[in-house]
Amino acid sequence: MDRFRMIFQYFQSNSESVMNGICGLLALASVKMYTSLDFSCPCLPQYNMAYGLGIMFVPPIILFLCGLILNRQSLVMLEEWRRPAGHRMKDPAVIRYLCSSIMQRAMVAPVVWIVVTLLDGKCLICAFSGSMDPQKFVGFANVSAEQVQQLLAKVPCKDDELLRNSTSRKAVSRYLRCCSQALGWSILLILIIAAFLARWLRPCFNQVTLLQARHWSNYIDIEQKIFEETCCEHSRLFAHKCILHFFESMQQEIKLHSFSFPRQGEGAERGEGLLQGITDQDQVNELLKTWYYEKPPLDVSQAHQR
Amino acid sequence: MDKFRMIFQFFQSNQESFMNGICGIMALASTQMYSAFDFNCPCLPQYNLAYGLGILLVPPFILFLLGFVLNNNISMLAEEWRRPRGRRGKDAAVLRYMCCSMAQRAMIAPVVWLSVTLLDGKCITCAFCTSVPLESLGNASHPRLSQGEVQRVLARIPCKEIYTGQQLIASEVAVRYLRCISQALGWCFVLLMTTLAFLVRSLRPCFSQAAFLKSRYWSHYIDIERKLFDETCAEHARSFAKVCIQQFFEGMSTDLEAARCHLPRKAPADAGEAAEKLLGITDQGTMNMALKSWHRCKPPLHLHPPAQPTGNGWAGEGQPPTHPSAPRKETAAYYSWV
């Protein structure tokens, strides 16, 4: 349990780690989804290609969109992209960095699905059995054109009574599975080489820009979180003040309340400091609007000098 | 157990995380319910469609309502909607935000049920087995049957043990065809829902971010204010009850003194705290009378206003100092501890 807690805390500690964790979970979920999916090729000439290619390409799109939705940084990036410049200039390098990191993480689960599908082979067999050249296979060579389409379409279904023990069916099946697995392994190899090169060659180009972009993108993320936490804290104190004021306006209960909670006085004084003079609805609305339209400049030195 | 506690604490830390956790649990529960459910197609022409579509559409509706019921914020939304305006205006944007966020969370479990049902294929196979296109899928050489007979035979496709129409159409062919259609529908449905969710989430920062921040802040504020108000009322009730009961006991003790005239008046300074806590009731008969009086004639919910203590900052209220010192013992004690 200690180990699990340590792993959990490690992922929680850093926003990027959380994103990596979600990315890994989605990849595992895509493998699990594939294994639990009951793949049943229709074995009909018009439907095979649509079904096979559909199963190969539609779930990756869904997984890609899920990867974008579940990633908190995509919201951060969109807000940063669409905000008015105000007092704080926008840095396109930061937005590009955020965009590329989000895309890379969102692409992992779809790629895993496609590779697993190709290595398994069922999709390709279903989609392309009707496109095989019947002359190459003994069992299909002397059959009429119409019938051969029907027979080829039934190749993915092992239990079909027409082709149950046909060696040609097994030959077509093996051939297509071999092509599918070759394609799968090649794609995997190309992607891994590309990832390796990208990671190895990156420090040779623009390392300084990269460090800056990464720092400021982390900063934007943390600033957003702290703003939300501060708003929560502020609303709690605001509510506390509001309720105290409400109770204070009733005469008899005031005395009992103050008898019971002498320490409320100290709490209210502490709260005053944190509320910073913002004590009604219009002031809070103005604060939130100003935060969006005119973010403050990234310069806290004046605050220290004061 | 540690692992479970940690996950539980993570979800509890934040109200929104808590709601997301409930949402995820309901989604898992809906998949579990589906796999535990024993699907039994009736295999009769008139009932197949009703059964299949019923299993497809009724549980999502139930799960949607359950999603609202399990959400604590529904009562908060209703209160905010129905309260009189009073001195605080009502913001329609806040109500819309609360309603939307609750509806989005409640929609997840029904969508999961629909997707799992369509991807599995049994419901669609049961509902539409009588509509299979015989011309393209059926065997060319089949005996001429009346429409009703054909319907009855096709309706038994999902029930392999009693299917008698192998010459009409092979059951595997029909099942494969229907399951393919069902899975295609399922994947398209999931794609549509995911695209909608993506658009909703990504278009919001482009259009109404300031209004969104405002609505989110005030909806959290309403929630926190309600909780704090409940806590404050509970503590107030506790203090009220405490003083009320003390005043009852002191009233009893004063009555008894007046009635019997022979109970020695205990000086609190001599006997200390324990004697103070006894509140003047020191024997069985007196206690029994106090208990009987509490049951037969509870005191009114009206506390005697205490006398003005020295050194207090409350300048606004004038206190008539007409009460004897006994009721004031408790309040004076509070101030001495401050």
XYZ file of C-alpha atoms in Angstrom:
644
model
C 0.000 0.000 0.000
C 2.924 2.312 0.710
C 4.159 1.793 -2.801
C 0.754 2.582 -4.234
C 0.494 5.696 -2.093
C 3.918 6.829 -3.227
C 3.018 6.334 -6.879
C -0.260 8.166 -6.381
C 1.437 11.080 -4.656
C 4.094 11.228 -7.363
C 1.480 11.573 -10.048
C -0.464 14.127 -8.065
C 2.577 16.263 -7.347
C 3.028 17.609 -10.805
C 0.505 18.660 -13.376
C 2.491 17.077 -16.182
C 2.663 13.832 -14.253
C -1.106 13.844 -13.884
C -1.435 14.261 -17.614
C 0.989 11.417 -18.243
C -0.979 9.263 -15.862
C -4.243 9.974 -17.661
C -2.543 9.266 -20.985
C -1.357 5.884 -19.728
C -4.786 5.047 -18.349
C -6.400 5.840 -21.692
C -3.892 3.600 -23.498
C -4.665 0.734 -21.119
C -8.372 1.409 -21.525
C -8.025 1.205 -25.297
C -6.351 -2.212 -25.069
C -9.015 -3.420 -22.648
C -11.776 -2.086 -24.899
C -10.320 -3.944 -27.870
C -10.069 -7.240 -26.045
C -13.593 -6.981 -24.645
C -15.066 -5.935 -27.994
C -16.949 -8.751 -29.648
C -15.640 -8.444 -33.189
C -18.139 -9.999 -35.574
C -17.438 -9.432 -39.235
C -20.723 -9.379 -41.198
C -19.247 -11.579 -43.965
C -21.318 -9.838 -46.629
C -19.709 -8.321 -49.722
C -21.009 -4.782 -49.305
C -20.516 -4.481 -45.564
C -17.119 -6.036 -44.865
C -14.933 -3.129 -45.913
C -17.059 -0.548 -44.095
C -17.136 -2.597 -40.883
C -13.463 -3.483 -40.883
C -12.186 -0.001 -41.610
C -14.794 1.502 -39.284
C -13.598 -0.578 -36.341
C -10.034 0.376 -37.197
C -10.526 4.143 -37.495
C -13.587 5.318 -35.554
C -12.481 4.313 -32.026
C -9.111 6.099 -32.471
C -10.972 9.318 -33.258
C -13.078 8.810 -30.138
C -9.965 8.112 -28.045
C -8.235 11.189 -29.456
C -11.171 13.414 -28.555
C -11.311 11.827 -25.094
C -7.617 12.541 -24.672
C -8.245 16.194 -25.485
C -11.297 16.442 -23.233
C -9.689 14.814 -20.210
C -6.557 16.952 -20.449
C -6.841 19.995 -18.235
C -4.110 21.783 -20.144
C -6.284 22.010 -23.246
C -8.610 24.384 -21.393
C -5.631 26.365 -20.119
C -4.270 26.635 -23.636
C -7.606 27.737 -25.118
C -8.062 30.392 -22.444
C -4.550 31.684 -22.999
C -5.133 31.747 -26.755
C -8.442 33.580 -26.609
C -7.810 36.044 -23.814
C -7.453 39.736 -24.622
C -3.849 40.920 -24.278
C -4.530 43.523 -21.592
C -1.469 44.324 -19.483
C 0.200 41.033 -20.236
C 1.488 40.252 -23.722
C 0.814 36.863 -25.240
C 3.694 34.600 -26.128
C 2.954 32.416 -29.164
C 5.813 30.086 -28.237
C 4.016 29.152 -25.018
C 0.794 28.443 -26.858
C 2.643 26.350 -29.452
C 4.393 24.398 -26.709
C 1.115 23.709 -24.910
C -0.555 22.695 -28.150
C 2.185 20.263 -29.138
C 2.363 18.660 -25.709
C -1.415 18.204 -25.624
C -1.461 16.685 -29.118
C 1.381 14.297 -28.335
C -0.352 12.999 -25.238
C -3.718 12.701 -26.975
C -2.204 10.680 -29.816
C -0.918 7.852 -27.653
C -4.192 5.980 -27.099
C -5.321 6.076 -30.786
C -1.919 4.838 -31.924
C -2.091 2.010 -29.390
C -5.530 1.031 -30.707
C -4.421 1.029 -34.350
C -1.280 -0.957 -33.610
C -3.155 -3.521 -31.503
C -5.774 -3.858 -34.241
C -3.175 -4.417 -36.919
C -1.193 -6.900 -34.848
C -4.346 -8.851 -34.113
C -5.322 -8.906 -37.780
C -9.097 -9.454 -37.618
C -9.984 -6.006 -38.954
C -7.814 -6.242 -42.025
C -8.963 -9.766 -42.789
C -12.575 -8.598 -42.588
C -11.988 -5.463 -44.658
C -9.824 -6.836 -47.456
C -10.844 -10.449 -47.916
C -13.160 -9.351 -50.692
C -10.323 -7.599 -52.530
C -8.089 -10.619 -52.883
C -7.216 -11.991 -56.295
C -9.043 -15.336 -56.472
C -6.671 -16.735 -59.086
C -3.888 -17.061 -56.559
C -5.860 -19.491 -54.407
C -6.748 -22.928 -55.642
C -10.150 -23.196 -54.007
C -11.441 -19.953 -55.534
C -9.854 -20.143 -58.962
C -12.588 -21.995 -60.821
C -15.635 -20.334 -59.361
C -17.927 -17.874 -61.151
C -17.336 -14.172 -60.570
C -20.483 -13.565 -58.512
C -19.999 -16.546 -56.306
C -16.347 -15.807 -55.720
C -17.236 -12.440 -54.179
C -19.670 -14.163 -51.837
C -17.130 -16.790 -50.896
C -14.303 -14.349 -50.341
C -16.583 -12.238 -48.162
C -17.206 -15.272 -45.967
C -13.497 -15.932 -45.330
C -13.377 -14.065 -41.968
C -16.183 -16.239 -40.567
C -14.569 -19.512 -39.598
C -17.820 -21.231 -38.697
C -19.654 -20.604 -41.917
C -20.791 -23.963 -43.272
C -19.649 -23.276 -46.841
C -16.020 -22.724 -45.963
C -15.630 -24.592 -42.714
C -12.714 -26.830 -43.658
C -11.542 -25.082 -46.761
C -7.770 -24.798 -47.008
C -8.089 -21.841 -49.356
C -9.977 -19.938 -46.688
C -7.168 -20.606 -44.257
C -4.631 -19.549 -46.867
C -6.365 -16.228 -47.513
C -6.695 -15.694 -43.804
C -3.039 -16.377 -43.129
C -1.937 -14.155 -45.989
C -4.006 -11.221 -44.806
C -2.954 -11.661 -41.195
C 0.686 -11.696 -42.249
C 0.238 -8.414 -44.158
C -1.601 -6.915 -41.239
C 1.061 -7.831 -38.723
C 3.845 -6.605 -41.002
C 2.050 -3.288 -41.331
C 1.540 -3.111 -37.583
C 5.149 -3.749 -36.705
C 6.370 -1.298 -39.354
C 4.155 1.467 -38.015
C 5.364 0.769 -34.496
C 8.979 0.852 -35.606
C 8.563 4.103 -37.530
C 6.829 5.796 -34.620
C 9.428 4.732 -32.111
C 12.263 5.902 -34.340
C 10.484 9.232 -34.866
C 9.980 9.657 -31.107
C 13.602 8.766 -30.451
C 14.897 11.241 -33.016
C 12.604 14.010 -31.802
C 13.715 13.571 -28.223
C 17.412 13.197 -29.073
C 17.630 16.049 -31.549
C 15.533 18.521 -29.637
C 18.308 19.825 -27.357
C 20.275 20.727 -30.485
C 17.657 23.272 -31.561
C 16.075 26.046 -29.552
C 16.790 24.687 -26.102
C 16.497 28.101 -24.469
C 13.154 28.852 -26.111
C 11.943 25.461 -25.035
C 12.936 26.016 -21.409
C 11.219 29.383 -21.358
C 8.067 28.080 -23.001
C 7.876 25.170 -20.579
C 8.397 27.393 -17.574
C 5.713 29.858 -18.567
C 3.226 27.182 -19.503
C 3.673 25.629 -16.032
C 3.284 29.090 -14.563
C -0.016 29.704 -16.353
C -1.341 26.366 -15.128
C -0.330 26.998 -11.513
C -1.653 30.554 -11.622
C -5.024 29.290 -12.801
C -5.206 26.736 -9.985
C -4.219 29.263 -7.339
C -6.757 31.751 -8.662
C -9.491 29.149 -8.302
C -8.346 28.249 -4.798
C -8.196 31.901 -3.801
C -11.694 32.461 -5.169
C -12.946 29.520 -3.114
C -11.281 30.852 -0.001
C -12.653 34.303 -0.692
C -16.181 33.032 -1.215
C -15.968 31.096 2.059
C -14.940 34.205 3.974
C -17.505 36.277 2.117
C -20.221 33.822 3.117
C -19.001 33.820 6.695
C -19.163 37.600 6.872
C -22.556 37.659 5.242
C -24.012 35.205 7.702
C -22.489 36.941 10.697
C -23.951 40.219 9.528
C -27.301 38.534 9.133
C -27.197 37.173 12.657
C -25.987 40.475 14.035
C -29.064 42.194 12.735
C -31.293 40.198 15.065
C -31.242 41.539 18.611
C -31.848 38.742 21.100
C -29.828 36.010 19.380
C -26.824 38.326 19.066
C -26.097 38.173 22.766
C -26.202 34.384 22.948
C -24.120 34.074 19.805
C -21.422 36.354 21.129
C -21.537 34.573 24.524
C -20.983 31.231 22.869
C -18.297 32.240 20.429
C -16.027 34.830 21.870
C -13.369 33.743 19.444
C -15.500 34.810 16.463
C -14.164 38.305 16.936
C -10.618 37.185 16.165
C -11.770 35.141 13.206
C -13.569 38.112 11.707
C -10.465 40.274 12.019
C -8.383 37.668 10.192
C -11.067 37.436 7.555
C -11.034 41.183 6.994
C -7.432 41.063 5.884
C -8.034 38.258 3.385
C -11.214 39.826 2.010
C -9.159 42.917 1.125
C -12.072 45.259 1.152
C -14.121 43.320 -1.379
C -17.415 42.939 0.342
C -20.237 43.057 -2.150
C -21.444 41.420 -5.349
C -20.619 44.210 -7.747
C -17.059 44.449 -6.472
C -16.520 40.707 -6.926
C -17.983 40.828 -10.453
C -15.721 43.743 -11.291
C -12.756 41.793 -9.947
C -13.534 38.734 -12.075
C -14.123 40.840 -15.174
C -10.862 42.738 -14.683
C -8.973 39.470 -14.172
C -10.181 38.265 -17.563
C -9.879 41.469 -19.596
C -6.682 42.891 -18.098
C -4.387 40.403 -16.467
C -1.747 42.143 -14.305
C 1.843 42.442 -15.576
C 4.295 39.777 -14.442
C 6.133 42.085 -12.055
C 5.833 41.834 -8.278
C 8.904 43.947 -7.387
C 6.803 47.056 -6.579
C 4.795 45.073 -4.049
C 7.998 44.212 -2.158
C 9.360 47.744 -2.240
C 6.104 49.044 -0.827
C -8.097 -0.134 2.935
C -5.425 2.577 2.881
C -5.675 2.771 -0.864
C -9.428 3.100 -0.665
C -9.194 5.763 1.992
C -6.700 7.765 -0.041
C -8.864 7.662 -3.155
C -11.870 8.614 -1.038
C -10.010 11.572 0.477
C -8.931 12.743 -2.965
C -12.501 12.862 -4.134
C -13.788 14.455 -0.949
C -11.296 17.315 -1.052
C -13.215 19.175 -3.679
C -16.942 19.451 -4.238
C -16.588 19.087 -7.989
C -14.271 16.112 -7.640
C -16.835 14.517 -5.385
C -19.555 14.912 -7.988
C -17.211 13.542 -10.664
C -16.550 10.565 -8.432
C -20.264 9.831 -8.060
C -20.629 10.190 -11.806
C -17.861 7.660 -12.457
C -19.304 5.233 -9.931
C -22.678 5.407 -11.636
C -21.097 4.774 -15.028
C -19.333 1.694 -13.662
C -22.548 0.609 -11.988
C -24.405 0.830 -15.275
C -21.894 -1.446 -17.063
C -22.031 -3.861 -14.149
C -25.829 -3.817 -14.221
C -25.815 -4.596 -17.911
C -23.447 -7.540 -17.584
C -25.371 -8.903 -14.623
C -28.693 -8.515 -16.383
C -30.057 -11.742 -17.842
C -31.305 -10.751 -21.274
C -34.150 -12.998 -22.424
C -35.582 -12.173 -25.805
C -39.228 -13.361 -25.925
C -38.868 -14.559 -29.559
C -42.472 -13.657 -30.413
C -43.355 -11.285 -33.266
C -45.433 -8.828 -31.250
C -43.175 -8.645 -28.212
C -39.640 -8.557 -29.592
C -39.615 -4.925 -30.613
C -41.165 -3.748 -27.351
C -38.771 -5.795 -25.219
C -35.652 -4.876 -27.147
C -36.378 -1.166 -27.305
C -37.580 -1.180 -23.707
C -34.310 -2.618 -22.444
C -32.476 -0.129 -24.635
C -34.332 3.006 -23.530
C -35.953 2.583 -20.094
C -32.861 1.963 -17.907
C -31.081 5.084 -19.260
C -34.077 7.150 -18.248
C -33.969 5.628 -14.760
C -30.213 6.229 -14.520
C -30.681 9.846 -15.592
C -33.238 10.472 -12.856
C -31.025 8.660 -10.364
C -28.167 10.951 -11.343
C -30.269 13.919 -10.315
C -31.482 12.297 -7.115
C -27.961 11.438 -5.950
C -26.740 14.950 -6.632
C -26.827 17.051 -3.473
C -27.016 20.239 -5.435
C -30.514 19.610 -6.767
C -32.130 20.904 -3.579
C -29.813 23.903 -3.676
C -30.905 24.655 -7.237
C -34.581 24.326 -6.307
C -34.171 26.608 -3.274
C -32.362 29.264 -5.258
C -34.991 29.104 -7.970
C -37.996 29.420 -5.675
C -36.750 31.833 -3.044
C -38.364 35.299 -2.846
C -36.183 38.074 -4.129
C -35.864 39.909 -0.835
C -32.782 42.107 -0.671
C -30.680 39.971 -2.991
C -31.400 39.862 -6.714
C -31.560 36.560 -8.583
C -29.113 35.798 -11.354
C -30.540 33.602 -14.105
C -27.037 32.825 -15.346
C -26.143 31.152 -12.049
C -29.260 28.985 -12.180
C -28.492 27.990 -15.759
C -24.911 27.112 -14.840
C -26.006 24.908 -11.935
C -28.655 23.214 -14.054
C -26.240 22.550 -16.938
C -23.492 21.136 -14.779
C -25.933 18.798 -13.024
C -27.497 17.676 -16.303
C -24.083 16.975 -17.847
C -23.073 14.770 -14.942
C -26.416 12.963 -14.914
C -26.103 12.177 -18.629
C -22.970 10.083 -18.333
C -24.443 6.864 -16.933
C -27.310 6.698 -19.503
C -24.869 7.307 -22.350
C -22.652 4.497 -21.038
C -25.658 2.133 -20.856
C -26.737 2.981 -24.419
C -23.205 2.529 -25.786
C -22.636 -0.785 -24.041
C -26.047 -2.067 -25.141
C -25.525 -1.086 -28.771
C -21.970 -2.435 -28.906
C -23.080 -5.725 -27.422
C -25.835 -6.123 -30.000
C -28.367 -8.324 -28.202
C -31.060 -5.633 -27.917
C -31.018 -4.650 -31.571
C -30.895 -8.293 -32.646
C -33.967 -9.016 -30.560
C -35.853 -5.886 -31.598
C -35.240 -5.995 -35.351
C -34.850 -9.658 -36.225
C -38.223 -9.635 -37.974
C -37.049 -6.853 -40.298
C -34.049 -8.681 -41.754
C -33.885 -8.245 -45.592
C -34.707 -11.713 -46.813
C -34.182 -10.870 -50.476
C -30.480 -10.190 -50.078
C -29.592 -12.467 -47.177
C -32.059 -15.298 -47.438
C -31.634 -18.542 -49.306
C -33.005 -18.434 -52.831
C -34.858 -21.715 -52.589
C -37.287 -21.445 -49.746
C -40.882 -22.626 -49.532
C -43.477 -19.938 -49.997
C -44.772 -18.954 -46.597
C -47.412 -16.447 -45.585
C -46.336 -13.153 -44.112
C -47.421 -14.128 -40.624
C -45.511 -17.412 -40.771
C -42.391 -15.656 -41.975
C -42.645 -13.168 -39.107
C -43.069 -15.974 -36.571
C -40.071 -17.848 -37.909
C -37.845 -14.787 -38.063
C -38.827 -13.762 -34.531
C -37.097 -16.891 -33.255
C -33.697 -15.943 -34.657
C -32.271 -14.799 -31.304
C -33.344 -18.077 -29.671
C -31.047 -20.580 -31.333
C -32.541 -23.660 -29.675
C -36.020 -23.193 -31.147
C -35.132 -21.655 -34.511
C -36.602 -23.631 -37.386
C -35.942 -21.435 -40.379
C -32.507 -22.534 -41.549
C -33.868 -22.946 -45.055
C -35.349 -19.477 -45.000
C -32.254 -17.716 -43.732
C -29.294 -19.013 -41.746
C -29.447 -17.706 -38.189
C -25.704 -16.939 -38.068
C -26.008 -14.766 -41.167
C -28.918 -12.831 -39.710
C -27.266 -12.449 -36.307
C -24.016 -11.277 -37.835
C -25.850 -8.757 -39.979
C -27.866 -7.355 -37.102
C -24.903 -7.249 -34.769
C -22.845 -5.402 -37.391
C -25.595 -2.776 -37.716
C -25.872 -2.522 -33.948
C -22.131 -2.020 -33.464
C -22.022 0.563 -36.239
C -24.843 2.450 -34.505
C -23.059 2.135 -31.196
C -19.763 3.498 -32.435
C -21.494 6.354 -34.267
C -23.398 7.209 -31.101
C -20.232 7.240 -29.010
C -18.465 9.353 -31.643
C -21.349 11.821 -31.685
C -21.418 12.144 -27.886
C -17.658 12.558 -27.664
C -17.680 15.221 -30.386
C -20.471 17.098 -28.609
C -18.592 16.970 -25.321
C -15.429 18.172 -27.024
C -17.232 21.073 -28.713
C -18.979 22.137 -25.527
C -15.733 22.076 -23.584
C -13.566 23.794 -26.171
C -15.980 26.471 -27.374
C -16.733 27.806 -23.932
C -13.389 29.598 -23.367
C -13.779 31.236 -26.761
C -17.080 32.896 -26.034
C -18.200 33.547 -22.529
C -15.300 33.036 -20.185
C -15.961 36.065 -17.975
C -19.631 35.179 -17.561
C -18.613 31.579 -16.840
C -16.182 32.619 -14.092
C -18.895 34.761 -12.530
C -21.520 32.004 -12.583
C -19.105 29.431 -11.203
C -18.032 31.708 -8.363
C -21.584 32.538 -7.302
C -22.819 28.963 -7.532
C -19.970 27.854 -5.234
C -20.769 30.781 -2.989
C -24.426 29.765 -2.658
C -23.371 26.227 -1.747
C -20.836 27.360 0.866
C -23.196 29.931 2.317
C -25.911 27.328 2.763
C -23.537 24.952 4.545
C -22.140 27.668 6.796
C -25.616 28.853 7.635
C -26.632 25.314 8.624
C -23.531 24.983 10.815
C -24.119 28.348 12.456
C -27.740 27.504 13.129
C -26.758 24.173 14.656
C -24.271 25.820 17.010
C -26.765 28.497 17.889
C -29.354 25.849 18.662
C -26.861 24.110 20.938
C -26.161 27.302 22.896
C -29.838 28.126 23.043
C -30.687 24.695 24.401
C -27.900 24.869 26.953
C -28.987 28.196 28.389
C -32.651 27.214 28.261
C -32.018 24.077 30.293
C -29.824 25.863 32.780
C -32.510 28.468 33.280
C -35.036 25.661 33.799
C -32.954 24.040 36.514
C -32.281 27.360 38.174
C -35.977 28.165 38.050
C -36.735 24.804 39.719
C -34.172 25.358 42.387
C -35.527 28.839 43.165
C -39.087 27.453 43.400
C -38.001 24.708 45.714
C -36.218 27.162 47.987
C -39.264 29.331 48.086
C -41.517 26.320 48.775
C -39.484 24.455 51.365
C -37.495 27.249 52.963
C -35.194 24.810 54.677
C -32.698 23.987 51.946
C -29.451 25.662 52.899
C -28.450 28.252 50.379
C -25.149 26.968 49.080
C -22.590 29.643 48.523
C -20.891 28.787 45.243
C -17.598 30.166 46.445
C -17.451 27.545 49.237
C -18.282 24.381 47.351
C -16.642 25.205 44.030
C -17.518 23.973 40.565
C -19.238 20.728 41.480
C -21.840 22.500 43.623
C -22.412 25.016 40.840
C -23.094 22.180 38.394
C -25.612 20.642 40.769
C -27.693 23.815 40.283
C -29.243 23.596 43.696
C -30.794 20.139 43.266
C -29.214 17.829 45.768
C -31.602 15.044 46.702
C -33.685 12.372 45.099
C -37.057 13.948 45.702
C -36.031 17.230 44.175
C -34.535 15.500 41.141
C -37.676 13.471 40.610
C -39.753 16.591 40.787
C -37.455 18.287 38.265
C -37.781 15.378 35.861
C -41.560 15.301 36.245
C -41.764 19.013 35.643
C -39.572 18.696 32.512
C -41.924 16.099 31.094
C -45.226 17.692 32.105
C -44.434 21.347 31.612
C -41.449 22.182 29.386
C -40.192 25.756 29.660
C -41.065 28.259 26.915
C -38.478 28.896 24.192
C -37.668 32.274 25.568
C -34.445 32.957 27.345
C -34.341 35.566 30.098
C -32.196 38.415 28.823
C -29.027 38.441 30.931
C -27.825 41.581 32.771
C -25.252 43.866 31.166
C -21.833 42.447 32.090
C -19.013 44.861 32.835
C -16.422 45.574 30.178
C -18.638 44.446 27.314
C -18.526 46.239 23.995
C -22.221 45.867 23.164
C -23.336 49.390 23.664
C -26.493 49.178 21.598
C -28.790 47.125 23.826
C -30.059 48.355 27.152
C -30.595 45.584 29.670
C -33.096 45.916 32.523
C -31.114 44.582 35.488
C -34.138 43.129 37.263
C -33.150 39.480 37.607
C -31.567 37.868 40.649
C -27.941 36.935 40.524
C -28.546 33.158 40.175
C -29.373 33.158 36.417
C -26.431 35.366 35.764
C -23.935 32.954 37.266
C -23.488 31.069 34.004
C -23.069 34.128 31.796
C -20.683 35.794 34.191
C -18.620 32.610 34.177
C -18.288 32.818 30.356
C -16.983 36.308 30.513
C -14.511 35.459 33.195
C -12.986 32.855 30.888
C -12.670 35.403 28.089
